[in-house]
Coordinates of C-alpha atoms in Angstrom, one line a residue:
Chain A
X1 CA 194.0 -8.0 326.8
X2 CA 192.1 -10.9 324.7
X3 CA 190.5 -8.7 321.6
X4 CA 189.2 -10.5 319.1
X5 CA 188.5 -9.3 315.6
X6 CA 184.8 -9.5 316.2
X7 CA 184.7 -7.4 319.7
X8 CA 187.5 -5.2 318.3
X9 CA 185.3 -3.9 315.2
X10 CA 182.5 -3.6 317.4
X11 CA 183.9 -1.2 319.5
X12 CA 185.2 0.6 316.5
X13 CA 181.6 0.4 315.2
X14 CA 180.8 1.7 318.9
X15 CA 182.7 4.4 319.1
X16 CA 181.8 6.0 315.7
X17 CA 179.1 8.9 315.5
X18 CA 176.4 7.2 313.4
X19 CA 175.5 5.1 316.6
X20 CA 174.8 8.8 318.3
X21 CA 173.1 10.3 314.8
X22 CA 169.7 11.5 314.9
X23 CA 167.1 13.1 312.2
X24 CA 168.0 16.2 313.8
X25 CA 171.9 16.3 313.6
X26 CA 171.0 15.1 309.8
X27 CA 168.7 17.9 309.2
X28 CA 171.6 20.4 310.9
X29 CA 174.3 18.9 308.5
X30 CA 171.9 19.7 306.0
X31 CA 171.6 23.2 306.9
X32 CA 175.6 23.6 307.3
X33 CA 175.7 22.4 303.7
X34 CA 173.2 25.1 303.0
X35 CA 175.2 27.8 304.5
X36 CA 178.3 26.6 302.8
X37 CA 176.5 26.4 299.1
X38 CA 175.8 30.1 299.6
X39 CA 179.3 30.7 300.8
X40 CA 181.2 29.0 298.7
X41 CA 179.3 29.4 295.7
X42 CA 176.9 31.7 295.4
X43 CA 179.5 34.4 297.7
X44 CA 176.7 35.7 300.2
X45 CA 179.0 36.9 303.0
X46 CA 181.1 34.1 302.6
X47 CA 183.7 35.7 305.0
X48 CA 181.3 34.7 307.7
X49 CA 178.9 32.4 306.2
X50 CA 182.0 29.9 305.7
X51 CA 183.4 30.0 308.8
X52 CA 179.7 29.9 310.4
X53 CA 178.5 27.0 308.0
X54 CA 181.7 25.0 309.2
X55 CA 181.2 25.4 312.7
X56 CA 177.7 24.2 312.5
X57 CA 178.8 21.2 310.4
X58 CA 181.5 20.3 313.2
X59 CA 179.1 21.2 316.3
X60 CA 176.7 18.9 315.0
X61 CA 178.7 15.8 314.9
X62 CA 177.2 13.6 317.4
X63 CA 180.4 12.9 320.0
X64 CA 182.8 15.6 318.6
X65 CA 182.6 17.9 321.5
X66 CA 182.4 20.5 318.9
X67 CA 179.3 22.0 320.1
X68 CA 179.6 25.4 322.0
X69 CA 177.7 23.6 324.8
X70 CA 180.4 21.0 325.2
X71 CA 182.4 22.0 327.9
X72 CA 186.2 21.8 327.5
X73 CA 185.6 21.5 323.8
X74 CA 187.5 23.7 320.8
X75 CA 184.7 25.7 319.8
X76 CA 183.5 26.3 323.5
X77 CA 186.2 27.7 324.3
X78 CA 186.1 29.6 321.5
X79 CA 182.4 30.9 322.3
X80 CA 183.7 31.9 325.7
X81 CA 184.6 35.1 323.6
X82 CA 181.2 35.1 322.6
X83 CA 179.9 34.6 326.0
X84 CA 182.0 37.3 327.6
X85 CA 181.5 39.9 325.1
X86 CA 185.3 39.8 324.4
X87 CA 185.0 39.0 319.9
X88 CA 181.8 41.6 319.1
X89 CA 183.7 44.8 320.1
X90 CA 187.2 43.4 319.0
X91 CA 185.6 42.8 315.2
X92 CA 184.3 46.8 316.3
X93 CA 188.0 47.7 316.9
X94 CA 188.6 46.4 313.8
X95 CA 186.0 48.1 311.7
X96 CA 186.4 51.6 313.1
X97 CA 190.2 51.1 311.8
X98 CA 189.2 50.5 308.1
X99 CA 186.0 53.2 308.8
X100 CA 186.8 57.1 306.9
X101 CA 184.1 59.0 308.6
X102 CA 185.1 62.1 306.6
X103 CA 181.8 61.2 304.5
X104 CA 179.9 61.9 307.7
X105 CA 181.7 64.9 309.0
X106 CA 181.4 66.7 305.7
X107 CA 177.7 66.1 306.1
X108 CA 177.1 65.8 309.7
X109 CA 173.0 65.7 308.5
X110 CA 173.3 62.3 307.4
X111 CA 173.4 60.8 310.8
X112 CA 169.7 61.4 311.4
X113 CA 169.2 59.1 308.3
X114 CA 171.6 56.4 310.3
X115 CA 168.9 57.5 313.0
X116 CA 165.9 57.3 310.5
X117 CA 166.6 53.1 309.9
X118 CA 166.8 52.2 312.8
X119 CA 163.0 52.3 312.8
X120 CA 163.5 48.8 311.6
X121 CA 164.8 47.9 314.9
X122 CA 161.4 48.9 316.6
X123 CA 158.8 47.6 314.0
X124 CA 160.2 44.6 314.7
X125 CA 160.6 44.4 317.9
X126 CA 156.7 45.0 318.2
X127 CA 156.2 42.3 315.8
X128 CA 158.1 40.1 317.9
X129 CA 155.8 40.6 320.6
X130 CA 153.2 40.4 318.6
X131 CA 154.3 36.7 317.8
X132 CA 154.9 35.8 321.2
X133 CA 158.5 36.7 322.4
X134 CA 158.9 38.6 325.2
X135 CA 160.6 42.0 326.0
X136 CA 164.3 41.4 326.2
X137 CA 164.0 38.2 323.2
X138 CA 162.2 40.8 321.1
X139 CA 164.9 43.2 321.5
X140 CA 167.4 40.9 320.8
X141 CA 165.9 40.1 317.4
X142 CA 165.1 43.8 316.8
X143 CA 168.5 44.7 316.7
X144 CA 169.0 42.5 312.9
X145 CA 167.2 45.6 311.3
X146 CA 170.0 47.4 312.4
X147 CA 172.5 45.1 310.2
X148 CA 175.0 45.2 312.0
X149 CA 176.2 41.5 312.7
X150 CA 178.7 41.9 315.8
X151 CA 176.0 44.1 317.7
X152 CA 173.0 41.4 317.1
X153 CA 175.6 39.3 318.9
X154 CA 176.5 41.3 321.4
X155 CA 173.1 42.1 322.1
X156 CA 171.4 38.3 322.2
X157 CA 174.4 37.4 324.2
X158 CA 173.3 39.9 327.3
X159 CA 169.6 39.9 326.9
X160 CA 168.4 36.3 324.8
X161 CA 171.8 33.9 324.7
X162 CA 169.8 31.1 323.8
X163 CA 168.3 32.6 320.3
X164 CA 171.9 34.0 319.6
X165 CA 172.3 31.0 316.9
X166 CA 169.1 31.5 315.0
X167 CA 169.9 35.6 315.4
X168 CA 173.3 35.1 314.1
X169 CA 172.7 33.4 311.3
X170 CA 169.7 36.0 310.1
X171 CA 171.3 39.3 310.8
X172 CA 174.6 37.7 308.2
X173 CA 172.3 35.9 305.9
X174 CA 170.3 39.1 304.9
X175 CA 173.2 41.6 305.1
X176 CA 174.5 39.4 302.6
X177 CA 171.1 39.8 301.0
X178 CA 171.2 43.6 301.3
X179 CA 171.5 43.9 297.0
X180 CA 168.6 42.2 296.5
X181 CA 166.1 43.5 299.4
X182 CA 167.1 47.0 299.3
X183 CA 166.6 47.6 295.6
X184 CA 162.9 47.0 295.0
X185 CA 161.9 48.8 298.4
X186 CA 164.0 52.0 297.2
X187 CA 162.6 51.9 293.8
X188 CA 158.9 51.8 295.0
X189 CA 159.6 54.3 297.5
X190 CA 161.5 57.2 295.2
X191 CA 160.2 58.5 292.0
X192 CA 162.7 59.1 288.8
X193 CA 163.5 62.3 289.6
X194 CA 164.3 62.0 293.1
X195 CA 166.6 59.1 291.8
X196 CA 168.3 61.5 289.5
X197 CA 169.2 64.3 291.8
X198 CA 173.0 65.0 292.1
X199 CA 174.2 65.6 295.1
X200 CA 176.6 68.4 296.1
X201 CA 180.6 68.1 296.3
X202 CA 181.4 67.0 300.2
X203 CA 184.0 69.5 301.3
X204 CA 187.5 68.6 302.7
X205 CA 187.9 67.9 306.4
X206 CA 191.0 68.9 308.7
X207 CA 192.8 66.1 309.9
X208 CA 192.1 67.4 313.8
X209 CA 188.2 67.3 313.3
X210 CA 188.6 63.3 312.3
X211 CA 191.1 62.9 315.5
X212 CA 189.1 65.3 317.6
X213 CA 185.6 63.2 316.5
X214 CA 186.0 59.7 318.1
X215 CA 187.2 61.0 321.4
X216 CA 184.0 63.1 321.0
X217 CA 181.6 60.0 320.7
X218 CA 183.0 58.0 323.4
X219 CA 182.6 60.6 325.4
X220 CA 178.9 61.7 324.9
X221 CA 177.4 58.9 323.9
X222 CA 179.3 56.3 326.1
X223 CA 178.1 59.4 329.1
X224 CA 174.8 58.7 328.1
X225 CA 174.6 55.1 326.9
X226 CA 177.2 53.7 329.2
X227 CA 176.2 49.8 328.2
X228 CA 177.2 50.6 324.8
X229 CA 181.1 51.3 325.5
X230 CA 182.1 48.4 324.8
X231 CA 181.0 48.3 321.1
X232 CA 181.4 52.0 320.5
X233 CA 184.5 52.3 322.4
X234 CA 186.3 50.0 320.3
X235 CA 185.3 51.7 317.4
X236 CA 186.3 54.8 318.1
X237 CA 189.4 53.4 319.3
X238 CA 189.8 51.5 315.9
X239 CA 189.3 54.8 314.2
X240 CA 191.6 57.1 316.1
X241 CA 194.4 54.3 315.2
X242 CA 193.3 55.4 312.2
X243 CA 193.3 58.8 312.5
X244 CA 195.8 59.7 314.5
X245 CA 198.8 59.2 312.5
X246 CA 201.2 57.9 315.2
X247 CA 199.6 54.3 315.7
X248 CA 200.6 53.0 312.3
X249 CA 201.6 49.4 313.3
X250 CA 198.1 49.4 315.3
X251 CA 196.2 50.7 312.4
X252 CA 197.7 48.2 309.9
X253 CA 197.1 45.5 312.8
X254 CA 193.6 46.2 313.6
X255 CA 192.3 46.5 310.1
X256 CA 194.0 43.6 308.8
X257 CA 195.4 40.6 311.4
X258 CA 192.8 40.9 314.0
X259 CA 190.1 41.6 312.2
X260 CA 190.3 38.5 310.5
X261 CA 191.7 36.6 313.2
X262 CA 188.2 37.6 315.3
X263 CA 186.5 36.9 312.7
X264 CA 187.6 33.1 312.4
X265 CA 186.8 33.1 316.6
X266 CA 183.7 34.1 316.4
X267 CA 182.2 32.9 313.3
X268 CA 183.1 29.7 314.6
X269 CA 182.0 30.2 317.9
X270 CA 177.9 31.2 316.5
X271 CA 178.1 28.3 314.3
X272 CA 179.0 25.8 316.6
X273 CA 175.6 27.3 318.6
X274 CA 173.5 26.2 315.6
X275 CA 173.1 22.9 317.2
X276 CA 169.5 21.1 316.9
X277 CA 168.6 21.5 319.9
X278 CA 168.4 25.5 319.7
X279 CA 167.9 25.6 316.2
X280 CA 165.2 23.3 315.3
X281 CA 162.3 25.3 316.5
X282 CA 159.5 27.5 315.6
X283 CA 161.0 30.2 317.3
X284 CA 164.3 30.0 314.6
X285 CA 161.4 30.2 311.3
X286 CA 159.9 33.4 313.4
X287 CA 163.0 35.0 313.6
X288 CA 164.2 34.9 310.2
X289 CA 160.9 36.1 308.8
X290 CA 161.6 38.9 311.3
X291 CA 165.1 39.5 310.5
X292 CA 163.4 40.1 306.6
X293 CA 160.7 42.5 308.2
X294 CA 163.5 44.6 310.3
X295 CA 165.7 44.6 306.8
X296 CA 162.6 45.9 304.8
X297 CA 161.3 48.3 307.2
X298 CA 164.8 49.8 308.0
X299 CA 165.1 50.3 303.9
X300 CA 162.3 51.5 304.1
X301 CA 162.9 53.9 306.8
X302 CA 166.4 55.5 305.7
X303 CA 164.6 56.5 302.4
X304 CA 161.0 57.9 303.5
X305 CA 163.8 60.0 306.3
X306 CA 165.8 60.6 303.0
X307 CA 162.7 62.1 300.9
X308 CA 161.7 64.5 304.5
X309 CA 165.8 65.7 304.2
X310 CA 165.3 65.9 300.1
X311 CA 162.2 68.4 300.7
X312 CA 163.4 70.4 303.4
X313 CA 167.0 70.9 301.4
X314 CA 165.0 72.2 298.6
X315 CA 165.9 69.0 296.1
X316 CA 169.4 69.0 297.2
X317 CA 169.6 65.5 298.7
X318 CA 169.1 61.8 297.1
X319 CA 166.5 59.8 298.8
X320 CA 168.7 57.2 297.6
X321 CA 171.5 57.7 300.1
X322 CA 168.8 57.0 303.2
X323 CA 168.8 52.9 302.1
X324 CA 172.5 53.4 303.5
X325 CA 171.4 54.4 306.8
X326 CA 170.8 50.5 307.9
X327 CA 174.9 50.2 308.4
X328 CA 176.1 46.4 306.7
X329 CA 179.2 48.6 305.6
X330 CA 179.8 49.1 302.6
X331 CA 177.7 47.0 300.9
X332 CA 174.3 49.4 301.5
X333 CA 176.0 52.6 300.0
X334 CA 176.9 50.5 297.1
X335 CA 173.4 49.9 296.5
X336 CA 172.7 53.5 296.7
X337 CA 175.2 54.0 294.2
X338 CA 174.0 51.1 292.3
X339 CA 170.3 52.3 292.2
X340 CA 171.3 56.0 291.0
X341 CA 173.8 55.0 288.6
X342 CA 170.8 52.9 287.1
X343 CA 168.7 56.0 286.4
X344 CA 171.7 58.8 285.5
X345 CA 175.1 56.8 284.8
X346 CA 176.9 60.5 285.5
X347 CA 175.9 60.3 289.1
X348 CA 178.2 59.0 291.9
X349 CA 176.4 58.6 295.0
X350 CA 178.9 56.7 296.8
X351 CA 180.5 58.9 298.9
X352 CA 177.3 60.6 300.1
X353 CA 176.0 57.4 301.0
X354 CA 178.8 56.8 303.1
X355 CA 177.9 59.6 305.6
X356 CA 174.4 57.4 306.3
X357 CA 176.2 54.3 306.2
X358 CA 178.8 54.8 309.3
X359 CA 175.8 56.8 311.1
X360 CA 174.1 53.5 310.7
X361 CA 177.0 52.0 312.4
X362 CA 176.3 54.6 315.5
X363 CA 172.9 54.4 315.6
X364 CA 172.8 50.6 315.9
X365 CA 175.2 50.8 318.5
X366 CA 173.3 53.4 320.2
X367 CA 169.9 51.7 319.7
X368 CA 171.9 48.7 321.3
X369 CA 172.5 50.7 324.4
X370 CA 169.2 52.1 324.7
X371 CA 167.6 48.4 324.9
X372 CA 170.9 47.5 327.4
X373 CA 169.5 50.6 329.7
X374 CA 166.0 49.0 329.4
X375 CA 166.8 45.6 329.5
X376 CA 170.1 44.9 330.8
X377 CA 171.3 43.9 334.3
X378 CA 171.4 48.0 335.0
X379 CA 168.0 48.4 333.3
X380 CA 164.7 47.5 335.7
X381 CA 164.8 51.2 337.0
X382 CA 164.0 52.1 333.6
X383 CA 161.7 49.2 332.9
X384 CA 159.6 50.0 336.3
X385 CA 159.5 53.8 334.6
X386 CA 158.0 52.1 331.3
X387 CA 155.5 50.4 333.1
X388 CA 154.4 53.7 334.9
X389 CA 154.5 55.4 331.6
X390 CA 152.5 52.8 330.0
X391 CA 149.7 52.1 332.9
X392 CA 149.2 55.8 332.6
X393 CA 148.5 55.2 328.8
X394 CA 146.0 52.7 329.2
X395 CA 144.5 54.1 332.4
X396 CA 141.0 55.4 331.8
Chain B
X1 CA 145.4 45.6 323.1
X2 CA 147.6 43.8 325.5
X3 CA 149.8 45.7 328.2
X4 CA 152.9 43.8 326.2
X5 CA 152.1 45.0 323.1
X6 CA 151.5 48.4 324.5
X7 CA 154.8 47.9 326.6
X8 CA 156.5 47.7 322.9
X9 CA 155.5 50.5 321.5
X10 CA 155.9 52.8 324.4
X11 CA 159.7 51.5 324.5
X12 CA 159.7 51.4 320.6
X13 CA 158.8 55.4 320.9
X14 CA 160.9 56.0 323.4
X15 CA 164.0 54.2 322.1
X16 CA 163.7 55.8 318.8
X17 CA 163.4 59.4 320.9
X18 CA 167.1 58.8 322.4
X19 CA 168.3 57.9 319.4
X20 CA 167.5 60.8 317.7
X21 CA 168.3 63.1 320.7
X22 CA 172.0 61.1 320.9
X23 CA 172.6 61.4 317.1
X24 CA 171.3 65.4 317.3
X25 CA 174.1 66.2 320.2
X26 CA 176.7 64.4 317.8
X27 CA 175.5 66.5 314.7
X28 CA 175.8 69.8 316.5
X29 CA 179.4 68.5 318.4
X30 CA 180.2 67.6 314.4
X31 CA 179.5 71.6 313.2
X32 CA 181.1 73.1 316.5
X33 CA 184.3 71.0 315.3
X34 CA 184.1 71.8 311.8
X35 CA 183.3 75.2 312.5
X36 CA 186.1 75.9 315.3
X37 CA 188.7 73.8 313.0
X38 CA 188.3 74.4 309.6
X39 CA 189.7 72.8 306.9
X40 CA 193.6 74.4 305.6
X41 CA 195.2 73.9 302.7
X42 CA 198.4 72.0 303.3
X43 CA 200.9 74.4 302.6
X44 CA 202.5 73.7 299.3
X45 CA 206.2 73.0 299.5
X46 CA 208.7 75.8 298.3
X47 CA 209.9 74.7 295.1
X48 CA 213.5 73.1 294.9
X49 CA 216.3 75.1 293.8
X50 CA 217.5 73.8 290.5
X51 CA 220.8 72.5 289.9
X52 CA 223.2 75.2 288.7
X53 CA 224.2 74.5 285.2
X54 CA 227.6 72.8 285.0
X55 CA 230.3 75.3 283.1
X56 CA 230.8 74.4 279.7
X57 CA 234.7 74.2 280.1
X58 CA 234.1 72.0 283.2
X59 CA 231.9 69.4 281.1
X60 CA 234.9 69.1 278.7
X61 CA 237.2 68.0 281.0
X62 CA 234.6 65.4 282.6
X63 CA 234.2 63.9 279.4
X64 CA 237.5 62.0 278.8
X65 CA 237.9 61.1 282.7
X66 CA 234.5 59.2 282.6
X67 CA 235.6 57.9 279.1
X68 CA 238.3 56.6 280.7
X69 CA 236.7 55.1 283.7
X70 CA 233.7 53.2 281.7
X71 CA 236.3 51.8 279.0
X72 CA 238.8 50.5 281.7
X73 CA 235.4 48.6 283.2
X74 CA 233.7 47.5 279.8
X75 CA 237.3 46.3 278.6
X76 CA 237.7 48.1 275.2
X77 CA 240.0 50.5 274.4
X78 CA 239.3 54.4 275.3
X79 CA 239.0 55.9 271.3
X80 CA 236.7 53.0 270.4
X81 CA 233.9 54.3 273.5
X82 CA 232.2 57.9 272.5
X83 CA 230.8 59.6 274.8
X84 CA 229.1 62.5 272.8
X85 CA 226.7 64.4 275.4
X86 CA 226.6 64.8 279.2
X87 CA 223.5 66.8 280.2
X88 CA 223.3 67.7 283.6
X89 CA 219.8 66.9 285.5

């Protein structure tokens, strides 16, 4: 084989990715960089922000094959977890092994305020078809007021899979946000004295109540809300690990290993989705000022629910707690207890807020469903009833 | 108002209804629970018997046979080891 200096450099030269590199794949390494900055140094969700930031770097190499799109590639096998809705309810599995619901069963009340923020979910979704998406996309970007990361995945996966990048990448960026956009909306919201109340002592539970309790779930709500079982299945099945007492080596594996194993899969697997081609659009800058509105109004909704529950108790709960409502466990019931330490230093809302905070985790997962029974493959019975209901409405 | 919009809402309304029908069955199935199983207090364990006190006469004659035992392992001779006290735990 005659290969002469000149023709073997320029096949090198060839063969290397800036002859591939466009503005976009620039502008996308940019980005990456972005995400890994607030990772890395500024410690917004870095957990997933890291891995996410990296994949996107990697995907966007022109010629890696990193891409999720590039079949037979690393990453698209690794997105095939994505795809299949195998990694959203294993990182579920995960979290219902590290989740104490004790919080909630002492104070079974607090799940209307995990009920309460999902309001979020729906002000946005009308926004979103207000700005020109249509049913099933709006749904999928609804679900980010819910803040629950795995879900918005799960969700965009079955009814938008190609916003899931831009959606992704909201729903972490403002639950790592969550201490700076809860506080201001709680403040405005509450007034000194509301701030100040001091919640009640949450009694003890019996150890068969919180084994009893996620059989109970997955059996009523997965009855009614059959789409959902995959999410809330796994987390009940995470928790009764948990709970039991006899799955110790399951417990300590779920919380810990495969958590974090998942984790690596699938944060990989949405970032090498952030390629240019679905995420240099107008449709990506829509979303994330949506993702902001859903964060806001869900606040926003957990602590107006919070102020109807602090009225009708007679003073005896914190508005505070209802912030917690929006799930992103535990970093919204720290803000609670954050925000009521800052008017009385002697009052520890923490726990209570915990009661809100798993409820959130329910009602996302539940408000998932609902849009799977609309939207999903099992769903246009239900849409065909929504159209009845609605020509009825507008009929004169 | 367009039928889309409309759509939205009239899912929006109906979504949030479920929700809060779901997560109302799950409170009440929470206070059935608590109410049918109610939280015990875990028995508190009897307390353990305490040692019986070691005679007085028997102490005596443990003393030189552990004296003996500890100087043969240190090395130095038995009257230049002490042992004043043994108190029984």
């Amino acid at each position: 084989m005659d290969l002469s200096f000149a023709t073997a450099a320029g096949k090198i030269l060839e063969t290397t990715a800036f002859t591939a590199l466009t503005l976009d794949h620039v502008v996308m390494l940019v980005i990456s960089c972005v995400l890994l900055y607030l990772a890395i140094w500024k410690k917004f969700e870095p957990l997933l922000l890291l891995p996410i930031g990296f994949g996107c770097l990697v995907a966007n190499i022109p010629m890696s094959l990193m891409a999720s799109t590039d079949a037979g590639g690393l990453l698209n096998f690794f997105y095939q977890g994505v795809k299949h809705e195998v990694l959203p309810p294993l990182i579920f599995l995960g979290v219902g092994a590290l989740t104490d619901f004790g919080p909630l069963l002492a104070n079974p009340s607090t799940l209307l305020l995990g009920a309460a923020a999902q309001v979020g979910v729906y002000t946005t979704l009308i926004g979103a078809v207000a700005l020109g998406f249509d049913l099933k996309e709006a749904s999928a970007i609804g679900i980010i007021g819910g803040a629950d990361g795995p879900t918005s995945i799960f969700l965009a996966t079955k009814l938008a899979p190609h916003l899931l990048a831009p959606i992704a990448v909201a729903a972490y960026s403002y639950m790592s946000l969550v201490p700076l956009i809860q506080p201001p909306i709680m403040r405005w919201l509450t007034t000194q004295k509301e701030r100040k109340i001091k919640m009640a002592q949450l009694k003890p539970i019996s150890p068969t109540v919180k084994i009893i309790f996620p059989i109970g779930v997955t059996i009523v709500c997965c009855l009614m809300l059959p789409g959902v079982t995959p999410l809330l299945g796994m987390l009940m099945l995470g928790n009764l690990f948990r709970e039991s007492g006899v799955t110790a080596r399951l417990h300590e594996t779920a919380e810990t290993h495969l958590i974090n194993i998942v984790t690596i899969l699938l944060a990989l697997a949405v970032g090498s989705s952030m390629t240019a081609e679905s995420f240099l659009k107008l449709e990506t800058i829509k979303i994330i000022i949506l993702g902001l509105l859903a964060f806001s109004f869900a606040t926003a909704g957990g602590v107006v629910f919070g102020k109807i529950m602090c009225k009708m108790s007679g003073g005896k709960v914190n508005p505070l707690i209802g912030s917690a409502g929006v799930s992103a466990v535990p970093m919204a019931a720290r803000v609670s207890q954050k925000v009521g330490a800052e008017e009385d230093h002697t009052n520890f809302l923490l726990m209570h807020a915990m009661g809100p905070n798993v409820a959130g985790v329910i009602g996302s997962a539940v408000a998932a469903g609902v849009f799977l029974s609309l939207f999903g493959d099992a769903g246009p019975e239900a849409h065909t009833a929504i159209n009845t209901v609605t020509q009825a409405l507008t009929a004169p | 108002m367009s039928d889309i919009l409309l759509t939205s809402i009239t899912v929006s309304i109906i979504a949030i209804s479920v929700i809060f029908l779901v997560l109302t069955i799950l409170i009440y199935f929470i206070r059935a629970l608590v109410y049918l199983l109610p939280y015990e207090e875990p028995s508190k364990p009897a307390p353990r018997a305490q040692p019986a006190a070691v005679p007085l006469s028997q102490v005596d004659e443990h003393i030189p046979v552990i004296g003996a035992v500890m100087a043969s392992y240190l090395g130095p001779s038995a009257d230049k080891l002490q042992i004043v006290d043994i108190q029984p735990r």
